Amino acid sequence: MLTLSRTDARRLAVRAQLLASPRPTGLFATIQHLAELQNDPTAYVARNADLVLWTRLGPSYEPSGLRDALDEQALLELQGMIMVPEDLALYRAEMAAWPTQDWQEGLSVWVEANTGCRLDILARLRADGPLPVRDLPDTCDVPWRSSGWSNNRNVGRMLDALVQRGEVAAAGRRGQERLWDLADRIYPDEIVPLDEALRIRDERRLRSLGIARGGTAGEPAVVEGVRGEWRVIPELLDTAFRGRTALVSPLDRLVYDRRRMTELFEYEYQLEMYKPAAKRRWGYWALPILHGDRLIGKLDAAADHRAGVLRVAAVHEDAPFSKAQAAAVRRELTALAAWLHLDL
């Protein structure tokens, strides 16, 4: 079994996530490598997908390129994740076998009880799609009951199920409204058999993360000072590491798994947007600061497009920055403001 130092493990994670030097080139190749690009709409600084791509591609990245690719279906979105069209083949067999997870059973029973509504939505899309949610019929006999935000939001919940079933797909946007259409009009015809698709997705996940728990891809490894077993792809360890500085989205895959982040980077972080302002330590949408193979602080900033300013409330230093670190963070902050077309 391979034994890695924490430094080796961190460098593997940073390099695999395309956050080392040199930067990657190419929007489509970057998204394909990342495997999962979360299309979260929160835009306190910038939308997650845009910030993730800017952090990798640098000033050459234009958000309009991503919007156009989604609208033209050169890129596709599945359950909130942006991917290249050919990757949809790795999910089609799982869609056809839905439900495949225990947590999906309750939704499956509800969809079955509202077969008429499901067919009405599909018929409307077939006739007039793509359409926004507000133009789809709610003919559910059994309302969706939930203690959360989705209570009685029948059409939205039905669309969730139809996406999971592979019957409906996101079809770009009209202004701020997301559009939906029949999946057969959007998805490629190719379907990879389920067992093979799960194997490929497991390997793609590991190549994107560099080091991860669970799965069967790669080889087993242990990290000094960390309990438990990890999986790594040995040949990725042989690549030289050249670090750089990056302002990372809170939803970036480098930090999204908070347990993995804590174990490998020994870094404390919480997304505090749901906390009362008085209880926040780092800010509503604080950006983790990566320097080399370490996470060294948090940036509390907000994009005020009306005023034309990137407002910086604080740069939280986990330990006092060296002059080199402070200068590198300042350069990235200046670059972020320039990319957003805001003054600093």
Coordinates of C-alpha atoms in Angstrom, one line a residue:
M1 CA 0.0 0.0 0.0
L2 CA 1.3 3.5 -0.9
T3 CA 2.2 5.8 1.9
L4 CA 1.9 9.6 1.3
S5 CA 2.9 12.6 3.4
R6 CA 0.2 15.2 3.9
T7 CA 2.2 17.5 1.6
D8 CA 2.2 14.9 -1.2
A9 CA -1.5 14.3 -0.7
R10 CA -2.3 18.0 -0.8
R11 CA -0.2 18.5 -3.9
L12 CA -1.9 15.6 -5.6
A13 CA -5.3 17.1 -4.8
V14 CA -4.3 20.6 -6.0
R15 CA -2.7 19.4 -9.2
A16 CA -5.6 17.1 -10.1
Q17 CA -8.0 20.0 -9.7
L18 CA -6.0 22.1 -12.2
L19 CA -5.1 24.6 -9.5
A20 CA -1.3 24.3 -9.9
S21 CA 0.9 25.9 -12.6
P22 CA 0.7 26.0 -15.6
R23 CA -3.0 26.8 -16.0
P24 CA -5.1 24.6 -18.2
T25 CA -6.3 25.9 -21.5
G26 CA -9.7 25.3 -23.1
L27 CA -13.2 25.6 -21.6
F28 CA -14.4 22.2 -22.8
A29 CA -11.3 20.2 -21.8
T30 CA -11.3 21.8 -18.4
I31 CA -15.0 21.0 -17.7
Q32 CA -14.5 17.4 -18.9
H33 CA -11.5 17.0 -16.6
L34 CA -13.3 18.4 -13.6
A35 CA -16.1 15.9 -14.2
E36 CA -18.5 17.9 -11.9
L37 CA -19.0 21.6 -12.3
Q38 CA -21.8 22.8 -10.0
N39 CA -24.1 25.4 -11.6
D40 CA -25.1 27.1 -8.4
P41 CA -26.9 30.4 -9.0
T42 CA -25.4 32.3 -5.9
A43 CA -23.5 35.3 -7.3
Y44 CA -22.3 37.1 -4.2
V45 CA -18.9 37.4 -5.9
A46 CA -19.6 35.4 -9.1
R47 CA -21.6 32.3 -10.0
N48 CA -19.9 29.2 -8.8
A49 CA -19.3 27.7 -12.3
D50 CA -17.8 31.0 -13.5
L51 CA -15.6 31.4 -10.4
V52 CA -14.4 27.8 -10.7
L53 CA -13.5 28.3 -14.4
W54 CA -11.9 31.7 -13.8
T55 CA -9.7 30.2 -11.0
R56 CA -8.5 27.6 -13.5
L57 CA -8.4 29.5 -16.9
G58 CA -7.6 33.0 -15.6
P59 CA -8.4 36.3 -17.4
S60 CA -9.1 34.5 -20.8
Y61 CA -12.3 33.0 -19.3
E62 CA -15.5 34.9 -20.3
P63 CA -18.8 33.9 -18.6
S64 CA -20.6 34.6 -21.8
G65 CA -18.8 31.6 -23.4
L66 CA -20.3 29.3 -20.8
R67 CA -23.8 30.8 -21.2
D68 CA -23.6 30.5 -25.0
A69 CA -22.4 26.9 -24.8
L70 CA -25.3 25.9 -22.5
D71 CA -27.9 27.8 -24.6
E72 CA -26.6 26.1 -27.8
Q73 CA -26.3 22.7 -25.9
A74 CA -22.6 22.4 -26.7
L75 CA -22.5 21.8 -22.9
L76 CA -25.3 20.2 -21.0
E77 CA -26.6 20.4 -17.4
L78 CA -27.7 17.3 -15.4
Q79 CA -29.1 17.8 -11.9
G80 CA -27.2 21.1 -11.4
M81 CA -23.9 19.8 -12.9
I82 CA -22.5 21.1 -16.1
M83 CA -20.8 18.5 -18.4
V84 CA -19.7 17.9 -21.9
P85 CA -22.4 16.1 -24.0
E86 CA -20.5 12.9 -24.4
D87 CA -20.4 12.4 -20.7
L88 CA -24.2 12.1 -20.6
A89 CA -23.7 8.5 -22.0
L90 CA -22.3 7.6 -18.5
Y91 CA -25.7 8.5 -16.9
R92 CA -28.3 7.3 -19.3
A93 CA -28.4 3.6 -18.1
E94 CA -28.8 4.8 -14.5
M95 CA -31.7 7.0 -15.6
A96 CA -33.4 4.2 -17.4
A97 CA -33.1 2.0 -14.2
W98 CA -34.4 4.8 -11.9
P99 CA -35.0 4.6 -9.0
T100 CA -31.6 3.2 -8.2
Q101 CA -31.1 4.6 -4.6
D102 CA -33.2 4.0 -1.5
W103 CA -33.7 7.8 -1.0
Q104 CA -35.4 8.0 -4.4
E105 CA -38.2 5.5 -3.5
G106 CA -40.5 8.1 -1.9
L107 CA -40.2 10.3 -5.0
S108 CA -40.8 7.4 -7.2
V109 CA -44.1 6.5 -5.4
W110 CA -45.2 10.1 -5.7
V111 CA -44.5 10.2 -9.4
E112 CA -46.4 7.0 -9.9
A113 CA -49.4 8.5 -8.1
N114 CA -49.3 11.5 -10.4
T115 CA -48.8 9.7 -13.7
G116 CA -51.3 12.0 -15.4
C117 CA -49.3 15.1 -14.4
R118 CA -46.1 13.5 -15.6
L119 CA -47.7 12.8 -19.0
D120 CA -49.2 16.2 -19.2
I121 CA -45.8 17.9 -18.7
L122 CA -44.2 15.7 -21.3
A123 CA -47.0 16.4 -23.8
R124 CA -46.7 20.1 -23.3
L125 CA -42.9 20.0 -23.8
R126 CA -43.3 17.8 -26.9
A127 CA -45.7 20.4 -28.4
D128 CA -44.1 23.7 -27.3
G129 CA -40.8 23.1 -25.6
P130 CA -38.4 24.3 -24.4
L131 CA -40.4 26.1 -21.7
P132 CA -39.8 27.6 -18.2
V133 CA -41.4 26.0 -15.1
R134 CA -44.2 28.6 -15.0
D135 CA -45.5 27.4 -18.4
L136 CA -45.9 23.8 -17.4
P137 CA -49.2 22.3 -16.1
D138 CA -49.7 21.3 -12.5
T139 CA -52.3 18.5 -12.7
C140 CA -51.1 16.5 -9.8
D141 CA -53.7 14.6 -7.9
V142 CA -51.4 14.2 -4.9
P143 CA -49.5 17.3 -3.8
W144 CA -45.8 17.0 -2.8
R145 CA -45.5 17.3 0.9
S146 CA -42.3 18.5 2.5
S147 CA -41.2 20.3 5.6
G148 CA -38.8 22.3 3.4
W149 CA -38.8 24.8 0.5
S150 CA -40.3 22.3 -2.0
N151 CA -43.6 21.8 -0.1
N152 CA -46.5 21.8 -2.6
R153 CA -44.2 22.8 -5.4
N154 CA -45.5 20.0 -7.6
V155 CA -44.1 21.0 -11.0
G156 CA -40.6 21.6 -9.7
R157 CA -40.5 18.3 -7.9
M158 CA -41.9 16.5 -10.9
L159 CA -39.2 18.0 -13.1
D160 CA -36.6 16.8 -10.6
A161 CA -38.0 13.3 -11.0
L162 CA -38.2 13.5 -14.8
V163 CA -34.6 14.7 -15.0
Q164 CA -33.6 11.7 -12.9
R165 CA -35.6 9.4 -15.1
G166 CA -33.9 10.8 -18.2
E167 CA -37.2 12.1 -19.7
V168 CA -36.6 15.9 -19.3
A169 CA -33.4 17.9 -19.6
A170 CA -32.3 21.5 -18.9
A171 CA -32.2 23.4 -22.2
G172 CA -30.4 26.7 -21.4
R173 CA -32.0 29.9 -20.2
R174 CA -34.2 32.7 -21.4
G175 CA -33.0 35.6 -19.4
Q176 CA -32.9 34.4 -15.8
E177 CA -35.4 31.6 -16.4
R178 CA -34.2 28.1 -16.9
L179 CA -35.8 26.2 -19.8
W180 CA -36.8 22.6 -20.0
D181 CA -37.3 20.2 -22.9
L182 CA -37.6 16.6 -23.7
A183 CA -34.3 14.8 -23.0
D184 CA -34.5 12.9 -26.3
R185 CA -34.1 16.3 -28.1
I186 CA -31.0 17.2 -26.2
Y187 CA -29.1 14.1 -25.0
P188 CA -26.9 12.1 -27.4
D189 CA -28.2 8.6 -28.3
E190 CA -25.2 6.7 -26.9
I191 CA -25.8 4.8 -23.6
V192 CA -22.9 3.1 -21.8
P193 CA -24.0 0.0 -19.8
L194 CA -24.6 0.7 -16.1
D195 CA -21.7 -1.4 -14.7
E196 CA -19.2 0.1 -17.1
A197 CA -20.6 3.6 -16.7
L198 CA -20.2 3.4 -12.9
R199 CA -16.6 2.1 -13.3
I200 CA -15.7 5.0 -15.7
R201 CA -17.4 7.6 -13.5
D202 CA -15.4 6.3 -10.4
E203 CA -12.1 6.6 -12.3
R204 CA -13.0 10.0 -13.7
R205 CA -13.9 11.2 -10.1
L206 CA -10.6 10.0 -8.8
R207 CA -8.6 11.6 -11.6
S208 CA -10.4 14.9 -11.0
L209 CA -9.9 14.8 -7.2
G210 CA -6.4 13.2 -7.2
I211 CA -7.0 11.5 -3.8
A212 CA -10.4 10.4 -2.4
R213 CA -12.0 8.0 -0.1
G214 CA -14.3 5.3 -1.4
G215 CA -14.6 3.7 -4.8
T216 CA -12.5 1.0 -6.4
A217 CA -10.5 3.1 -9.0
G218 CA -6.8 3.5 -8.5
E219 CA -4.8 2.0 -5.7
P220 CA -5.1 2.0 -1.9
A221 CA -3.0 4.5 0.0
V222 CA -2.6 5.9 3.5
V223 CA -1.7 9.5 4.4
E224 CA 0.7 10.0 7.3
G225 CA -1.2 11.4 10.3
V226 CA -4.6 10.7 8.9
R227 CA -6.7 7.7 9.8
G228 CA -8.2 5.4 7.2
E229 CA -7.6 4.4 3.6
W230 CA -7.6 6.5 0.5
R231 CA -7.6 5.8 -3.2
V232 CA -5.0 7.4 -5.6
I233 CA -3.8 6.8 -9.2
P234 CA -0.1 6.1 -8.8
E235 CA 1.1 7.7 -12.1
L236 CA -0.3 11.0 -11.0
L237 CA 2.2 11.1 -8.1
D238 CA 5.1 11.3 -10.6
T239 CA 4.2 14.8 -11.9
A240 CA 6.2 17.7 -10.7
F241 CA 4.3 20.3 -8.6
R242 CA 4.4 24.1 -9.2
G243 CA 2.0 25.9 -7.0
R244 CA 0.2 29.2 -7.5
T245 CA -2.2 31.4 -5.6
A246 CA -6.0 31.1 -6.1
L247 CA -9.2 32.5 -4.6
V248 CA -11.4 29.4 -4.4
S249 CA -15.2 29.2 -4.5
P250 CA -16.7 27.7 -1.3
L251 CA -18.3 25.1 -3.6
D252 CA -15.1 24.3 -5.4
R253 CA -14.3 20.5 -5.4
L254 CA -11.0 21.2 -3.7
V255 CA -12.9 22.2 -0.6
Y256 CA -16.4 20.9 -1.1
D257 CA -15.8 17.8 0.9
R258 CA -15.1 19.5 4.3
R259 CA -13.9 16.4 6.0
R260 CA -11.4 15.7 3.2
M261 CA -10.4 19.4 3.3
T262 CA -9.8 19.3 7.0
E263 CA -7.8 16.0 7.0
L264 CA -5.5 16.9 4.1
F265 CA -5.2 20.7 4.5
E266 CA -5.7 21.0 8.2
Y267 CA -7.9 24.0 7.4
E268 CA -11.0 25.3 9.2
Y269 CA -13.8 26.6 7.1
Q270 CA -17.6 26.8 7.1
L271 CA -19.9 28.4 4.5
E272 CA -21.7 31.0 6.7
M273 CA -24.4 32.3 4.3
Y274 CA -27.1 30.6 6.4
K275 CA -25.7 32.0 9.7
P276 CA -27.0 35.3 11.3
A277 CA -24.5 38.1 10.4
A278 CA -23.5 38.5 14.1
K279 CA -22.3 34.8 14.3
R280 CA -20.2 34.8 11.1
R281 CA -16.4 34.5 11.6
W282 CA -15.3 34.9 8.0
G283 CA -18.2 36.3 6.0
Y284 CA -21.4 35.4 4.0
W285 CA -19.5 33.9 1.0
A286 CA -15.9 33.8 2.1
L287 CA -13.5 32.5 -0.5
P288 CA -10.8 30.1 0.7
I289 CA -7.3 31.3 -0.3
L290 CA -5.0 28.7 -1.8
H291 CA -1.3 29.4 -1.9
G292 CA 0.8 26.6 -3.3
D293 CA -0.3 23.4 -1.5
R294 CA -1.8 25.2 1.6
L295 CA -5.1 26.9 2.3
I296 CA -3.9 30.0 4.2
G297 CA -6.9 32.3 4.8
K298 CA -10.4 33.5 3.7
L299 CA -11.5 36.5 1.5
D300 CA -14.7 38.2 2.6
A301 CA -15.7 40.1 -0.5
A302 CA -18.9 41.0 -2.4
A303 CA -19.4 42.2 -6.0
D304 CA -21.4 45.4 -6.1
H305 CA -22.1 45.8 -9.8
R306 CA -24.5 48.7 -9.3
A307 CA -21.7 50.7 -7.7
G308 CA -19.0 49.2 -9.9
V309 CA -16.9 48.0 -7.0
L310 CA -15.6 44.8 -5.5
R311 CA -16.1 45.4 -1.8
V312 CA -13.6 43.7 0.4
A313 CA -14.7 43.5 4.0
A314 CA -11.7 41.5 5.2
V315 CA -8.8 39.2 4.3
H316 CA -8.6 36.7 7.1
E317 CA -5.1 35.3 7.6
D318 CA -5.1 31.9 9.3
A319 CA -1.5 32.7 10.3
P320 CA 0.2 36.0 9.5
F321 CA 1.0 36.2 5.7
S322 CA 4.6 36.4 4.6
K323 CA 5.4 39.3 2.3
A324 CA 5.3 36.9 -0.7
Q325 CA 2.0 35.5 0.4
A326 CA 0.4 39.0 0.9
A327 CA 1.7 40.2 -2.5
A328 CA 0.4 37.0 -4.2
V329 CA -3.1 37.4 -2.6
R330 CA -3.2 41.0 -3.6
R331 CA -2.4 40.2 -7.2
E332 CA -5.2 37.6 -7.3
L333 CA -7.6 40.1 -5.7
T334 CA -6.7 42.7 -8.3
A335 CA -7.2 40.1 -11.1
L336 CA -10.6 39.1 -9.7
A337 CA -11.8 42.7 -9.7
A338 CA -10.5 43.2 -13.3
W339 CA -12.2 40.0 -14.5
L340 CA -15.5 41.2 -12.9
H341 CA -15.0 44.7 -14.5
L342 CA -15.1 46.3 -11.0
D343 CA -13.0 48.7 -9.2
L344 CA -11.2 47.6 -6.1

